[in-house]
mmCIF file of C-alpha atoms in Angstrom:
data_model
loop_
_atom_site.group_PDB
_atom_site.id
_atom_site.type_symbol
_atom_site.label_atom_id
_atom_site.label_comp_id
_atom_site.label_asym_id
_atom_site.label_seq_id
_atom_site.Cartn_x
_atom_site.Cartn_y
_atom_site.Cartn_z
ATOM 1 C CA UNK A 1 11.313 16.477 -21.558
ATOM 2 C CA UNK A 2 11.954 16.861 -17.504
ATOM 3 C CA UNK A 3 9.002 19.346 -17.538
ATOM 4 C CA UNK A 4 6.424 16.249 -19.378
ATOM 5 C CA UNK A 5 7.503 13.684 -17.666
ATOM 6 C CA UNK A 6 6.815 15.965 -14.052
ATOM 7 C CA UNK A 7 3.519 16.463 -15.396
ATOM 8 C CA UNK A 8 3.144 12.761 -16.420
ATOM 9 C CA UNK A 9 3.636 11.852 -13.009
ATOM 10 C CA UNK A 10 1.688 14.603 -10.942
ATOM 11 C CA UNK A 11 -1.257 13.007 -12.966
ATOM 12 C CA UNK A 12 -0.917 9.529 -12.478
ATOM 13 C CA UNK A 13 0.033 10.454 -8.878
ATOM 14 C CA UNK A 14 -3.786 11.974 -9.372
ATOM 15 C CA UNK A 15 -5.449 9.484 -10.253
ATOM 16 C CA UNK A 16 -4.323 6.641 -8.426
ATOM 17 C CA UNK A 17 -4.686 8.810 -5.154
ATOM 18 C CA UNK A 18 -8.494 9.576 -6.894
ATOM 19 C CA UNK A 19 -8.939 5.446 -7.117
ATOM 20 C CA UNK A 20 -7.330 4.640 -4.025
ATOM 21 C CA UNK A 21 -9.937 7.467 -1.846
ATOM 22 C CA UNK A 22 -12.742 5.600 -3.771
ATOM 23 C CA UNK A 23 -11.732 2.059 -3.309
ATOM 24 C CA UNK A 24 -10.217 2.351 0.419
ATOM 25 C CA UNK A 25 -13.118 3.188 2.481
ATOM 26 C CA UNK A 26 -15.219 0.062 1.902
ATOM 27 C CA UNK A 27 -14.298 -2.278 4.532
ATOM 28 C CA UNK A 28 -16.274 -4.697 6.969
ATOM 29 C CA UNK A 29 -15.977 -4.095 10.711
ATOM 30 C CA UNK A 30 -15.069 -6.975 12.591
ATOM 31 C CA UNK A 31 -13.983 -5.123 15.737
ATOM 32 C CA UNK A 32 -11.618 -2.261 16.927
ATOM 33 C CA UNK A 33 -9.645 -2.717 13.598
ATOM 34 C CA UNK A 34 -11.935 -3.317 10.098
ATOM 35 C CA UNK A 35 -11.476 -5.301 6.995
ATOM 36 C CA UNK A 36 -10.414 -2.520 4.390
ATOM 37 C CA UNK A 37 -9.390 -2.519 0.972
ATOM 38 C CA UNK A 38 -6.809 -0.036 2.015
ATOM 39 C CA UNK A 39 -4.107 -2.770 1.771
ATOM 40 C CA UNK A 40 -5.203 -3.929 -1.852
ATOM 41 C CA UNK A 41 -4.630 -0.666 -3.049
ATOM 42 C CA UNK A 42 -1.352 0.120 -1.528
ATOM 43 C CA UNK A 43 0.008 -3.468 -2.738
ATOM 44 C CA UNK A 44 -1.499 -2.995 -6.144
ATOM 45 C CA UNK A 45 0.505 0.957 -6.885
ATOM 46 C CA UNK A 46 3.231 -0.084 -4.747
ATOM 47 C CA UNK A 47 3.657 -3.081 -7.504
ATOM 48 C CA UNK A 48 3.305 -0.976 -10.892
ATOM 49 C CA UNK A 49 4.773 2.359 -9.629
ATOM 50 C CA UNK A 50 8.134 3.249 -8.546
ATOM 51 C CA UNK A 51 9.539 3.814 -5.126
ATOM 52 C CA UNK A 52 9.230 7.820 -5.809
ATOM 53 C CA UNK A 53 5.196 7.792 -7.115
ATOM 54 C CA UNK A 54 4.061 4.710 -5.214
ATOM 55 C CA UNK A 55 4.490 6.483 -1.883
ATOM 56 C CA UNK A 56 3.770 9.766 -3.020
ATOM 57 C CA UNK A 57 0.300 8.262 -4.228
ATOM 58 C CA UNK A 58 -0.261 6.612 -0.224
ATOM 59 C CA UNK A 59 0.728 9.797 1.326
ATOM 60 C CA UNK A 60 -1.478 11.901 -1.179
ATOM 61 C CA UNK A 61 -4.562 9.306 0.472
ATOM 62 C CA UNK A 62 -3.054 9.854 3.850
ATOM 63 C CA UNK A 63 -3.096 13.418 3.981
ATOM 64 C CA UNK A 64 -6.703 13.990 2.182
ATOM 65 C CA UNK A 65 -8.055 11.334 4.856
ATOM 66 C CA UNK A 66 -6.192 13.629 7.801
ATOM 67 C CA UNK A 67 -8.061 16.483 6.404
ATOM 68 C CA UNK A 68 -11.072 14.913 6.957
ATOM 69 C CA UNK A 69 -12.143 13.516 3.633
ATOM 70 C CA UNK A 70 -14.058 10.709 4.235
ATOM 71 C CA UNK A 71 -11.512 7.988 2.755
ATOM 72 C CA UNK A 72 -10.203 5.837 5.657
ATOM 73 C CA UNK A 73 -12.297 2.650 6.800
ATOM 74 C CA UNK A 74 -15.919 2.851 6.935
ATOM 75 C CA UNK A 75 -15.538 6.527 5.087
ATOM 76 C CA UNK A 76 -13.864 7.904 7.891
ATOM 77 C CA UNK A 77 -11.678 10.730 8.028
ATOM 78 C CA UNK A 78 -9.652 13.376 10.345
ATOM 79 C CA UNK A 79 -7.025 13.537 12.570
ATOM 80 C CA UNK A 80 -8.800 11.219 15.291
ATOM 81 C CA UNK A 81 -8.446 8.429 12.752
ATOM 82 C CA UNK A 82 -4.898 8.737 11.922
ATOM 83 C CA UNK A 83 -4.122 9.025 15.739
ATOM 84 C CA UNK A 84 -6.850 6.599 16.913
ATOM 85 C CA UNK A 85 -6.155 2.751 17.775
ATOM 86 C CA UNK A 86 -5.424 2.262 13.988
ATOM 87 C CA UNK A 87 -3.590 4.593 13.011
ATOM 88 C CA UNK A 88 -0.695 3.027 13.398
ATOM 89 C CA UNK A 89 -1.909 0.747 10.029
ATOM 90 C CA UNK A 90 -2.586 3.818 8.505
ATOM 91 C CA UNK A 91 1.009 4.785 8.345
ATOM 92 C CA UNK A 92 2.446 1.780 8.341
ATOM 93 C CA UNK A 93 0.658 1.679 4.856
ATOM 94 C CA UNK A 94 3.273 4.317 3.925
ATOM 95 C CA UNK A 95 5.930 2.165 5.061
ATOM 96 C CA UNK A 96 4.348 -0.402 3.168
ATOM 97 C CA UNK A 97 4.704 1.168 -0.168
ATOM 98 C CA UNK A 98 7.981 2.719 -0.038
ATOM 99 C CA UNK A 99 9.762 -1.035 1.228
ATOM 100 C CA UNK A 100 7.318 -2.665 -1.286
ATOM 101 C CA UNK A 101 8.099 -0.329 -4.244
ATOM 102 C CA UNK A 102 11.808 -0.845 -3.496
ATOM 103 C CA UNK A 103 12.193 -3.738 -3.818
ATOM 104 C CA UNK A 104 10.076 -4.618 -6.748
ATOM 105 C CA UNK A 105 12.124 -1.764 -8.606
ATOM 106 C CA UNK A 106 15.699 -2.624 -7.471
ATOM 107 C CA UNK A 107 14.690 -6.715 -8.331
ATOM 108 C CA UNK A 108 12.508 -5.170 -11.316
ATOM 109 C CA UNK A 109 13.205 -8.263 -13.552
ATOM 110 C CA UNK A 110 12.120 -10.737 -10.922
ATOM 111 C CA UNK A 111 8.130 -11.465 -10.866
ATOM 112 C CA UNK A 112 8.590 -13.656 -7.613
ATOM 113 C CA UNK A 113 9.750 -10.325 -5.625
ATOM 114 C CA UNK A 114 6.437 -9.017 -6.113
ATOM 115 C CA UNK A 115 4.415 -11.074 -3.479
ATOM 116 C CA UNK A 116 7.181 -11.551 -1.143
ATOM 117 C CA UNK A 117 7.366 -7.646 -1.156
ATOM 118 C CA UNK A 118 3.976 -7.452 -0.638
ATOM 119 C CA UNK A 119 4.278 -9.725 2.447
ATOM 120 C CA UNK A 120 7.260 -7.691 3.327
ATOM 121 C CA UNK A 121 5.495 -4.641 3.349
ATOM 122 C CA UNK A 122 2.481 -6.406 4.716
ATOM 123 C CA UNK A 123 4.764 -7.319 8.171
ATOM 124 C CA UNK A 124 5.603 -3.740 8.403
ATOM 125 C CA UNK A 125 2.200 -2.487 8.716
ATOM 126 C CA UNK A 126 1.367 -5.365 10.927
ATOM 127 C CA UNK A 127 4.310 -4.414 12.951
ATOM 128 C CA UNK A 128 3.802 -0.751 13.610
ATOM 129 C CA UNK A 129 0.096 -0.775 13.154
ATOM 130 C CA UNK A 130 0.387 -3.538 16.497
ATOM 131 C CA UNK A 131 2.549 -1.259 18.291
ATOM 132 C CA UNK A 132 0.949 1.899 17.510
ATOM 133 C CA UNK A 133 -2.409 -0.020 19.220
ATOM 134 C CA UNK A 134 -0.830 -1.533 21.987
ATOM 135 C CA UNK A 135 0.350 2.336 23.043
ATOM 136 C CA UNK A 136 -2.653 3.791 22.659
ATOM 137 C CA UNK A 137 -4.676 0.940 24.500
ATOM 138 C CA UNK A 138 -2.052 2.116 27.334
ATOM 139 C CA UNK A 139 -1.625 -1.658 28.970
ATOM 140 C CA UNK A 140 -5.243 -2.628 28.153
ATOM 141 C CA UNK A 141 -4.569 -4.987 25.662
ATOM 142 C CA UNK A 142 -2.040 -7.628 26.389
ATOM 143 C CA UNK A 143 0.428 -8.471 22.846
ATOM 144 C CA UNK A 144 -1.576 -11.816 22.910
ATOM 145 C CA UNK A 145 -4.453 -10.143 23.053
ATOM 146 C CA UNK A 146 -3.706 -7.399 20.712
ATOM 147 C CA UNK A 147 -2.045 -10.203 18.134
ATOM 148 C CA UNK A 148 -5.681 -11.448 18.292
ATOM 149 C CA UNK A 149 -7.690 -8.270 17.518
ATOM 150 C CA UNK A 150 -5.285 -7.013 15.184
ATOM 151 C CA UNK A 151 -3.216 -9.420 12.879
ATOM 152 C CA UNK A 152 -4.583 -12.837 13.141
ATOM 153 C CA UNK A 153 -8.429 -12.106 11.548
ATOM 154 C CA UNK A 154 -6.803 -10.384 8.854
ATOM 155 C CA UNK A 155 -3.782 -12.919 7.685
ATOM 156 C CA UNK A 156 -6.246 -14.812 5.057
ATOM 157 C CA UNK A 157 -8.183 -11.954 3.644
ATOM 158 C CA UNK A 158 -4.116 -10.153 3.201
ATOM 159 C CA UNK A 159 -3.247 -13.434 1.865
ATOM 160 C CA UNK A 160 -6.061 -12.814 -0.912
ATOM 161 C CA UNK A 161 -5.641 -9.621 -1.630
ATOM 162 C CA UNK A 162 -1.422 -10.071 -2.049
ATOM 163 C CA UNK A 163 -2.504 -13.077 -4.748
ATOM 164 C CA UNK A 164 -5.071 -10.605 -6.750
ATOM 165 C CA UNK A 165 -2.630 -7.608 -6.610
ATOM 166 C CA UNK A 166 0.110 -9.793 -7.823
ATOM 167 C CA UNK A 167 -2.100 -11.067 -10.179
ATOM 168 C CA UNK A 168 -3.287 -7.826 -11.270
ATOM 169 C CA UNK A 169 0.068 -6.063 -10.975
ATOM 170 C CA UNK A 170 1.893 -8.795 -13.559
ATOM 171 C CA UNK A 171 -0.598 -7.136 -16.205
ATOM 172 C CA UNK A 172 -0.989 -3.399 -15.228
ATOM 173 C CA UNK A 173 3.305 -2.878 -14.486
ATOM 174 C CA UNK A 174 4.181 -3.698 -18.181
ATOM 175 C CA UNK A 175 1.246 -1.581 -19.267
ATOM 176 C CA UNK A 176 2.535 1.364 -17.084
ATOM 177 C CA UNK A 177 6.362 0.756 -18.131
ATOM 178 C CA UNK A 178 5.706 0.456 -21.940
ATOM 179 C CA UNK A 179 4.120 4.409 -21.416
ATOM 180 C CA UNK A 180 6.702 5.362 -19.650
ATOM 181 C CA UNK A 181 10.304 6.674 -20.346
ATOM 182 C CA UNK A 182 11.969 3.858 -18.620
ATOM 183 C CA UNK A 183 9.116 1.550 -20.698
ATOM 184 C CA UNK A 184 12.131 -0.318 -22.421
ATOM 185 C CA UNK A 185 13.498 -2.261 -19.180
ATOM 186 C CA UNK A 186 12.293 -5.980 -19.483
ATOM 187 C CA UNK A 187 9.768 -7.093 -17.617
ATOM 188 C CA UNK A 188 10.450 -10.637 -17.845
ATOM 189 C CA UNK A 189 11.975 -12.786 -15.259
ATOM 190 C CA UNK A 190 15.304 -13.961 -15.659
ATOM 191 C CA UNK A 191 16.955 -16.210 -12.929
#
């Protein structure tokens, strides 16, 4: 039973890290840091997956993008992307989905945990994808400045994409779970 439910999980760790290389690279550049669908995708299997496939699935697209598979923003890839001025939201994605998946799974029967985990995880990437820039600009960005390029023009397109994940997520989760061994815990909220 161990040995099924391995494979079970190798292959949905798979195919979401198949969907999330073919969904993440389409993005509109607005500057030094682009519009992705990166975020969607790590809210979205963050929300349905556990804390021990959900980041296995982000480092998966992490890893294929450092080997230069053309998966990051604007089908980039390689390691000049991952330690380039945002890289820093590249692995704060990871960060993203193992806080994210947490805490959805440890408040598992409350559906209001989902979006503030999202934004949770959302601050994280913010946070070290900011920092991450501001040390690699080397003192040529001020935090204002840097605030500016890199969190404000994306706060209402995150804001969308946390509401359609959520969305999306209060549908797909219960799908996943009912498949799954654990498939009997309730999915509804109780207060």
């Amino acid at each position: 039973m161990k040995r099924l439910q391995l494979i079970k999980n190798i292959t949905l760790i798979g195919v979401f890290t198949a969907l999330f290389c073919v969904v993440a690279p389409f993005s509109m550049p607005i500057g030094v840091v682009p519009i992705s669908l990166a975020t969607f995708m790590v809210y979205l299997v963050s929300a349905i997956f556990e804390p021990w496939i959900a980041p296995a699935i982000v480092g998966c697209y992490i890893l294929l993008g450092s080997l230069g598979l053309p998966v990051f923003a604007s089908f980039k890839g390689g390691f000049a992307v991952i330690l380039g001025p945002t890289g820093g939201f590249i692995w704060g994605y990871l960060l993203c989905a193992v806080v994210e998946s947490l805490l959805i799974y440890i408040f598992k029967n409350k559906k209001w945990m989902v979006p503030v985990a999202m934004v949770a995880g959302t601050v994280l990437i913010y946070g070290f994808g900011l920092a991450f820039f501001l040390i690699y600009m080397n003192g040529s960005y001020s935090f204002l400045k840097a605030l500016q390029v890199c969190v404000i023009p994306f706060l209402l397109g995150d804001a969308i994409k946390i509401a359609t994940a959520t969305a999306l997520s209060y549908v797909l989760r219960p799908i996943y779970l009912k498949t799954h061994p654990k498939g009997k815990v309730e999915t509804e909220e109780k207060e």
